[in-house]
mmCIF file of N, CA, C and O in Angstrom:
data_model
loop_
_atom_site.group_PDB
_atom_site.id
_atom_site.type_symbol
_atom_site.label_atom_id
_atom_site.label_comp_id
_atom_site.label_asym_id
_atom_site.label_seq_id
_atom_site.Cartn_x
_atom_site.Cartn_y
_atom_site.Cartn_z
ATOM 1 N N UNK A 1 0.766 -1.173 0.014
ATOM 2 C CA UNK A 1 -0.018 0.100 -0.033
ATOM 3 C C UNK A 1 0.858 1.307 0.085
ATOM 4 O O UNK A 1 1.932 1.276 0.655
ATOM 5 N N UNK A 2 0.284 2.260 -0.504
ATOM 6 C CA UNK A 2 1.162 3.491 -0.818
ATOM 7 C C UNK A 2 0.165 4.838 -0.940
ATOM 8 O O UNK A 2 -1.219 4.334 -1.473
ATOM 9 N N UNK A 3 0.469 5.677 -0.373
ATOM 10 C CA UNK A 3 -0.343 6.740 -0.645
ATOM 11 C C UNK A 3 0.050 7.610 -1.935
ATOM 12 O O UNK A 3 1.324 7.954 -1.978
ATOM 13 N N UNK A 4 -1.132 8.286 -2.713
ATOM 14 C CA UNK A 4 -0.327 9.085 -3.970
ATOM 15 C C UNK A 4 -1.294 10.128 -3.995
ATOM 16 O O UNK A 4 -2.701 10.303 -3.865
ATOM 17 N N UNK A 5 -0.429 11.511 -4.285
ATOM 18 C CA UNK A 5 -0.918 12.566 -4.535
ATOM 19 C C UNK A 5 -2.021 12.761 -5.794
ATOM 20 O O UNK A 5 -1.533 12.527 -6.763
ATOM 21 N N UNK A 6 -3.482 12.945 -5.710
ATOM 22 C CA UNK A 6 -4.050 12.551 -6.675
ATOM 23 C C UNK A 6 -4.415 14.062 -7.479
ATOM 24 O O UNK A 6 -4.361 14.257 -8.831
ATOM 25 N N UNK A 7 -4.721 15.177 -6.607
ATOM 26 C CA UNK A 7 -5.169 16.289 -7.103
ATOM 27 C C UNK A 7 -4.966 17.567 -5.940
ATOM 28 O O UNK A 7 -5.223 17.256 -4.981
ATOM 29 N N UNK A 8 -4.842 18.628 -6.455
ATOM 30 C CA UNK A 8 -4.993 19.656 -5.463
ATOM 31 C C UNK A 8 -5.906 20.955 -6.292
ATOM 32 O O UNK A 8 -5.636 21.133 -7.460
ATOM 33 N N UNK A 9 -6.811 21.009 -5.227
ATOM 34 C CA UNK A 9 -7.872 22.241 -5.791
ATOM 35 C C UNK A 9 -7.964 23.514 -4.806
ATOM 36 O O UNK A 9 -7.329 23.413 -3.558
ATOM 37 N N UNK A 10 -8.750 24.277 -5.073
ATOM 38 C CA UNK A 10 -9.062 25.302 -3.998
ATOM 39 C C UNK A 10 -9.642 24.824 -2.674
ATOM 40 O O UNK A 10 -9.435 25.450 -1.768
ATOM 41 N N UNK A 11 -10.345 23.661 -2.733
ATOM 42 C CA UNK A 11 -10.873 23.243 -1.473
ATOM 43 C C UNK A 11 -9.760 22.132 -0.733
ATOM 44 O O UNK A 11 -9.982 21.705 0.438
ATOM 45 N N UNK A 12 -8.874 21.821 -1.261
ATOM 46 C CA UNK A 12 -7.515 21.079 -0.629
ATOM 47 C C UNK A 12 -6.976 20.285 -1.520
ATOM 48 O O UNK A 12 -7.009 19.901 -2.924
ATOM 49 N N UNK A 13 -6.018 19.241 -1.112
ATOM 50 C CA UNK A 13 -5.454 18.269 -1.628
ATOM 51 C C UNK A 13 -5.995 17.074 -1.278
ATOM 52 O O UNK A 13 -6.355 16.528 -0.321
ATOM 53 N N UNK A 14 -6.101 16.087 -2.455
ATOM 54 C CA UNK A 14 -6.597 14.746 -2.158
ATOM 55 C C UNK A 14 -5.605 13.723 -2.496
ATOM 56 O O UNK A 14 -4.775 13.828 -3.580
ATOM 57 N N UNK A 15 -5.544 12.691 -1.736
ATOM 58 C CA UNK A 15 -4.758 11.331 -1.870
ATOM 59 C C UNK A 15 -5.539 10.490 -1.955
ATOM 60 O O UNK A 15 -6.393 10.096 -1.279
ATOM 61 N N UNK A 16 -4.816 9.497 -2.602
ATOM 62 C CA UNK A 16 -5.213 8.032 -2.850
ATOM 63 C C UNK A 16 -4.262 7.140 -2.208
ATOM 64 O O UNK A 16 -3.367 7.176 -2.346
ATOM 65 N N UNK A 17 -5.207 6.157 -1.647
ATOM 66 C CA UNK A 17 -4.362 4.834 -1.109
ATOM 67 C C UNK A 17 -4.298 3.905 -2.215
ATOM 68 O O UNK A 17 -5.557 3.486 -2.803
ATOM 69 N N UNK A 18 -3.282 3.492 -2.702
ATOM 70 C CA UNK A 18 -3.093 2.650 -3.588
ATOM 71 C C UNK A 18 -2.671 1.146 -3.300
ATOM 72 O O UNK A 18 -1.886 1.260 -2.365
ATOM 73 N N UNK A 19 -3.669 0.489 -3.144
ATOM 74 C CA UNK A 19 -3.389 -1.188 -2.757
ATOM 75 C C UNK A 19 -2.302 -1.911 -3.442
ATOM 76 O O UNK A 19 -2.042 -1.614 -4.252
ATOM 77 N N UNK A 20 -2.000 -3.084 -2.868
ATOM 78 C CA UNK A 20 -0.932 -3.766 -3.429
ATOM 79 C C UNK A 20 -1.108 -4.249 -4.937
ATOM 80 O O UNK A 20 -0.412 -4.481 -5.460
ATOM 81 N N UNK A 21 -2.324 -4.263 -5.215
ATOM 82 C CA UNK A 21 -2.803 -4.719 -6.517
ATOM 83 C C UNK A 21 -3.024 -3.506 -7.571
ATOM 84 O O UNK A 21 -3.465 -3.872 -8.471
ATOM 85 N N UNK A 22 -2.633 -2.404 -7.025
ATOM 86 C CA UNK A 22 -2.550 -1.373 -7.631
ATOM 87 C C UNK A 22 -3.821 -0.390 -8.071
ATOM 88 O O UNK A 22 -3.630 0.180 -8.790
ATOM 89 N N UNK A 23 -4.738 -0.740 -7.312
ATOM 90 C CA UNK A 23 -5.953 -0.308 -7.055
ATOM 91 C C UNK A 23 -6.335 0.905 -6.356
ATOM 92 O O UNK A 23 -5.810 0.648 -5.031
ATOM 93 N N UNK A 24 -6.889 2.003 -6.600
ATOM 94 C CA UNK A 24 -7.281 3.081 -5.538
ATOM 95 C C UNK A 24 -8.710 2.752 -4.867
ATOM 96 O O UNK A 24 -9.648 2.814 -5.719
ATOM 97 N N UNK A 25 -8.856 2.547 -3.936
ATOM 98 C CA UNK A 25 -10.150 2.204 -3.064
ATOM 99 C C UNK A 25 -10.624 3.245 -2.382
ATOM 100 O O UNK A 25 -11.804 3.228 -1.675
ATOM 101 N N UNK A 26 -9.725 3.940 -1.721
ATOM 102 C CA UNK A 26 -9.677 4.952 -0.687
ATOM 103 C C UNK A 26 -9.079 6.360 -1.159
ATOM 104 O O UNK A 26 -7.831 6.252 -1.644
ATOM 105 N N UNK A 27 -9.885 7.446 -0.909
ATOM 106 C CA UNK A 27 -9.387 8.765 -1.169
ATOM 107 C C UNK A 27 -9.515 9.650 0.249
ATOM 108 O O UNK A 27 -10.625 9.246 0.935
ATOM 109 N N UNK A 28 -8.638 10.568 0.592
ATOM 110 C CA UNK A 28 -8.722 11.182 1.628
ATOM 111 C C UNK A 28 -7.928 12.319 1.306
ATOM 112 O O UNK A 28 -7.051 12.839 0.607
ATOM 113 N N UNK A 29 -8.131 13.490 2.545
ATOM 114 C CA UNK A 29 -7.303 14.782 2.472
ATOM 115 C C UNK A 29 -6.030 14.480 3.514
ATOM 116 O O UNK A 29 -6.124 13.515 4.527
ATOM 117 N N UNK A 30 -5.163 15.356 3.780
ATOM 118 C CA UNK A 30 -4.165 15.228 4.420
ATOM 119 C C UNK A 30 -4.605 15.332 6.131
ATOM 120 O O UNK A 30 -3.826 14.587 6.883
ATOM 121 N N UNK A 31 -5.879 15.622 6.491
ATOM 122 C CA UNK A 31 -6.116 15.748 7.948
ATOM 123 C C UNK A 31 -6.576 14.213 8.343
ATOM 124 O O UNK A 31 -6.879 13.982 9.489
ATOM 125 N N UNK A 32 -6.741 13.233 7.388
ATOM 126 C CA UNK A 32 -7.402 12.212 7.769
ATOM 127 C C UNK A 32 -6.278 11.248 8.473
ATOM 128 O O UNK A 32 -5.122 11.082 8.378
ATOM 129 N N UNK A 33 -6.853 10.835 9.873
ATOM 130 C CA UNK A 33 -6.252 10.237 10.685
ATOM 131 C C UNK A 33 -5.184 9.006 10.580
ATOM 132 O O UNK A 33 -4.049 8.948 10.562
ATOM 133 N N UNK A 34 -5.804 7.886 9.765
ATOM 134 C CA UNK A 34 -5.226 6.864 9.019
ATOM 135 C C UNK A 34 -3.977 7.417 8.091
ATOM 136 O O UNK A 34 -2.880 6.750 8.236
ATOM 137 N N UNK A 35 -4.308 8.410 7.309
ATOM 138 C CA UNK A 35 -3.219 8.898 6.468
ATOM 139 C C UNK A 35 -2.143 9.462 7.354
ATOM 140 O O UNK A 35 -0.923 9.258 6.997
ATOM 141 N N UNK A 36 -2.356 10.257 8.589
ATOM 142 C CA UNK A 36 -1.337 10.905 9.249
ATOM 143 C C UNK A 36 -0.542 9.989 9.668
ATOM 144 O O UNK A 36 0.815 9.789 10.132
ATOM 145 N N UNK A 37 -1.213 8.888 10.200
ATOM 146 C CA UNK A 37 -0.672 7.492 11.042
ATOM 147 C C UNK A 37 0.466 6.739 10.186
ATOM 148 O O UNK A 37 1.659 6.572 10.410
ATOM 149 N N UNK A 38 -0.084 6.407 9.040
ATOM 150 C CA UNK A 38 0.666 6.145 7.874
ATOM 151 C C UNK A 38 2.287 6.654 7.637
ATOM 152 O O UNK A 38 3.281 6.286 7.822
ATOM 153 N N UNK A 39 1.874 8.088 7.632
ATOM 154 C CA UNK A 39 3.256 8.958 7.582
ATOM 155 C C UNK A 39 4.075 9.067 8.507
ATOM 156 O O UNK A 39 5.281 8.836 8.437
ATOM 157 N N UNK A 40 3.602 9.087 9.475
ATOM 158 C CA UNK A 40 4.188 8.895 10.957
ATOM 159 C C UNK A 40 5.367 7.659 11.280
ATOM 160 O O UNK A 40 6.231 7.778 11.886
ATOM 161 N N UNK A 41 4.616 6.626 10.359
ATOM 162 C CA UNK A 41 5.506 5.417 10.655
ATOM 163 C C UNK A 41 6.126 5.060 9.619
ATOM 164 O O UNK A 41 6.394 3.890 9.189
ATOM 165 N N UNK A 42 6.374 6.242 8.691
ATOM 166 C CA UNK A 42 7.436 6.028 7.539
ATOM 167 C C UNK A 42 6.912 5.549 6.459
ATOM 168 O O UNK A 42 7.678 4.924 5.346
ATOM 169 N N UNK A 43 5.488 5.548 6.098
ATOM 170 C CA UNK A 43 5.007 5.494 5.082
ATOM 171 C C UNK A 43 5.419 5.959 3.777
ATOM 172 O O UNK A 43 6.030 7.462 3.980
ATOM 173 N N UNK A 44 5.359 5.504 2.553
ATOM 174 C CA UNK A 44 5.878 6.378 1.525
ATOM 175 C C UNK A 44 4.558 7.087 0.770
ATOM 176 O O UNK A 44 3.510 6.927 0.963
ATOM 177 N N UNK A 45 4.970 8.112 0.249
ATOM 178 C CA UNK A 45 3.923 9.019 -0.590
ATOM 179 C C UNK A 45 4.763 9.419 -1.925
ATOM 180 O O UNK A 45 5.447 9.661 -2.203
ATOM 181 N N UNK A 46 3.672 9.073 -2.805
ATOM 182 C CA UNK A 46 4.203 9.415 -4.369
ATOM 183 C C UNK A 46 3.719 10.862 -4.639
ATOM 184 O O UNK A 46 2.380 11.177 -4.135
ATOM 185 N N UNK A 47 4.198 11.582 -5.782
ATOM 186 C CA UNK A 47 3.656 12.768 -5.973
ATOM 187 C C UNK A 47 2.946 12.568 -7.144
ATOM 188 O O UNK A 47 2.651 11.047 -7.406
ATOM 189 N N UNK A 48 2.249 13.331 -7.744
ATOM 190 C CA UNK A 48 1.173 13.047 -8.800
ATOM 191 C C UNK A 48 1.857 12.675 -10.065
ATOM 192 O O UNK A 48 1.233 11.801 -10.815
ATOM 193 N N UNK A 49 3.136 12.661 -10.253
ATOM 194 C CA UNK A 49 4.000 11.815 -11.233
ATOM 195 C C UNK A 49 4.223 10.524 -11.063
ATOM 196 O O UNK A 49 4.736 9.663 -11.789
ATOM 197 N N UNK A 50 3.938 9.842 -9.811
ATOM 198 C CA UNK A 50 4.398 8.525 -9.479
ATOM 199 C C UNK A 50 5.770 8.578 -8.931
ATOM 200 O O UNK A 50 6.097 7.315 -8.587
ATOM 201 N N UNK A 51 6.495 9.487 -8.415
ATOM 202 C CA UNK A 51 7.725 9.449 -7.820
ATOM 203 C C UNK A 51 7.599 9.287 -6.352
ATOM 204 O O UNK A 51 6.750 10.256 -5.921
ATOM 205 N N UNK A 52 8.407 8.632 -5.937
ATOM 206 C CA UNK A 52 8.340 8.346 -4.475
ATOM 207 C C UNK A 52 8.913 9.402 -3.716
ATOM 208 O O UNK A 52 10.151 9.706 -4.118
ATOM 209 N N UNK A 53 8.448 10.248 -2.697
ATOM 210 C CA UNK A 53 9.170 11.199 -2.039
ATOM 211 C C UNK A 53 9.678 10.568 -1.016
ATOM 212 O O UNK A 53 9.391 9.652 -0.448
ATOM 213 N N UNK A 54 10.697 11.223 -0.731
ATOM 214 C CA UNK A 54 11.731 10.984 0.642
ATOM 215 C C UNK A 54 10.623 11.229 1.779
ATOM 216 O O UNK A 54 9.834 11.762 1.683
ATOM 217 N N UNK A 55 11.135 10.547 2.886
ATOM 218 C CA UNK A 55 10.312 10.850 4.070
ATOM 219 C C UNK A 55 10.380 12.336 4.338
ATOM 220 O O UNK A 55 9.382 12.957 4.882
ATOM 221 N N UNK A 56 11.397 12.953 4.340
ATOM 222 C CA UNK A 56 11.652 14.319 4.684
ATOM 223 C C UNK A 56 10.806 15.126 3.641
ATOM 224 O O UNK A 56 10.103 15.951 4.188
ATOM 225 N N UNK A 57 10.779 14.991 2.324
ATOM 226 C CA UNK A 57 9.905 15.366 1.357
ATOM 227 C C UNK A 57 8.398 15.681 1.424
ATOM 228 O O UNK A 57 7.811 16.389 1.383
ATOM 229 N N UNK A 58 8.086 14.388 1.980
ATOM 230 C CA UNK A 58 6.448 13.969 2.400
ATOM 231 C C UNK A 58 6.078 14.985 3.336
ATOM 232 O O UNK A 58 5.149 15.479 3.619
ATOM 233 N N UNK A 59 6.885 14.902 4.321
ATOM 234 C CA UNK A 59 6.565 15.577 5.672
ATOM 235 C C UNK A 59 6.766 17.149 5.486
ATOM 236 O O UNK A 59 5.837 17.918 5.886
ATOM 237 N N UNK A 60 7.402 17.600 4.560
ATOM 238 C CA UNK A 60 7.654 18.953 4.005
ATOM 239 C C UNK A 60 6.219 19.468 3.509
ATOM 240 O O UNK A 60 5.778 20.465 3.580
ATOM 241 N N UNK A 61 6.054 18.396 2.483
ATOM 242 C CA UNK A 61 4.703 18.673 1.762
ATOM 243 C C UNK A 61 3.568 18.798 2.392
ATOM 244 O O UNK A 61 2.812 19.767 2.264
ATOM 245 N N UNK A 62 3.337 17.702 3.133
ATOM 246 C CA UNK A 62 2.161 17.639 4.074
ATOM 247 C C UNK A 62 2.183 19.007 5.089
ATOM 248 O O UNK A 62 1.133 19.614 5.116
ATOM 249 N N UNK A 63 3.078 19.295 5.476
ATOM 250 C CA UNK A 63 3.384 20.382 6.584
ATOM 251 C C UNK A 63 2.950 21.510 5.854
ATOM 252 O O UNK A 63 2.651 22.761 6.748
ATOM 253 N N UNK A 64 3.318 22.033 4.598
ATOM 254 C CA UNK A 64 2.833 22.914 3.970
ATOM 255 C C UNK A 64 1.668 23.351 3.559
ATOM 256 O O UNK A 64 1.015 24.199 3.064
ATOM 257 N N UNK A 65 0.729 22.250 3.728
ATOM 258 C CA UNK A 65 -0.844 22.290 3.170
ATOM 259 C C UNK A 65 -1.545 23.081 4.294
ATOM 260 O O UNK A 65 -1.356 23.069 5.478
ATOM 261 N N UNK A 66 -2.541 23.917 3.616
ATOM 262 C CA UNK A 66 -3.225 24.621 4.633
ATOM 263 C C UNK A 66 -4.316 23.844 5.613
ATOM 264 O O UNK A 66 -4.292 22.770 5.202
#
C-alpha cells in the first residue's frame, strides 16, 4: 500500500491509497487520521507523477498544506 497525491484544488489536496494490487479504493485529505499515522510510521508518499518522495519531502509537503 502507498498513498499518492491525486489532485490539488482550491478546496484542498486529495490523496489516494493505492493498494498492493494497484487499485485505488480510498481517497482522503491530509487531515485524515489513518493517512497521518501512515506517514508518521515512515510510509511512502508518491507525487502526482508517481515519483516516491523521501520521508523528509513527504513531511515538508504535508506540513505546507493549509
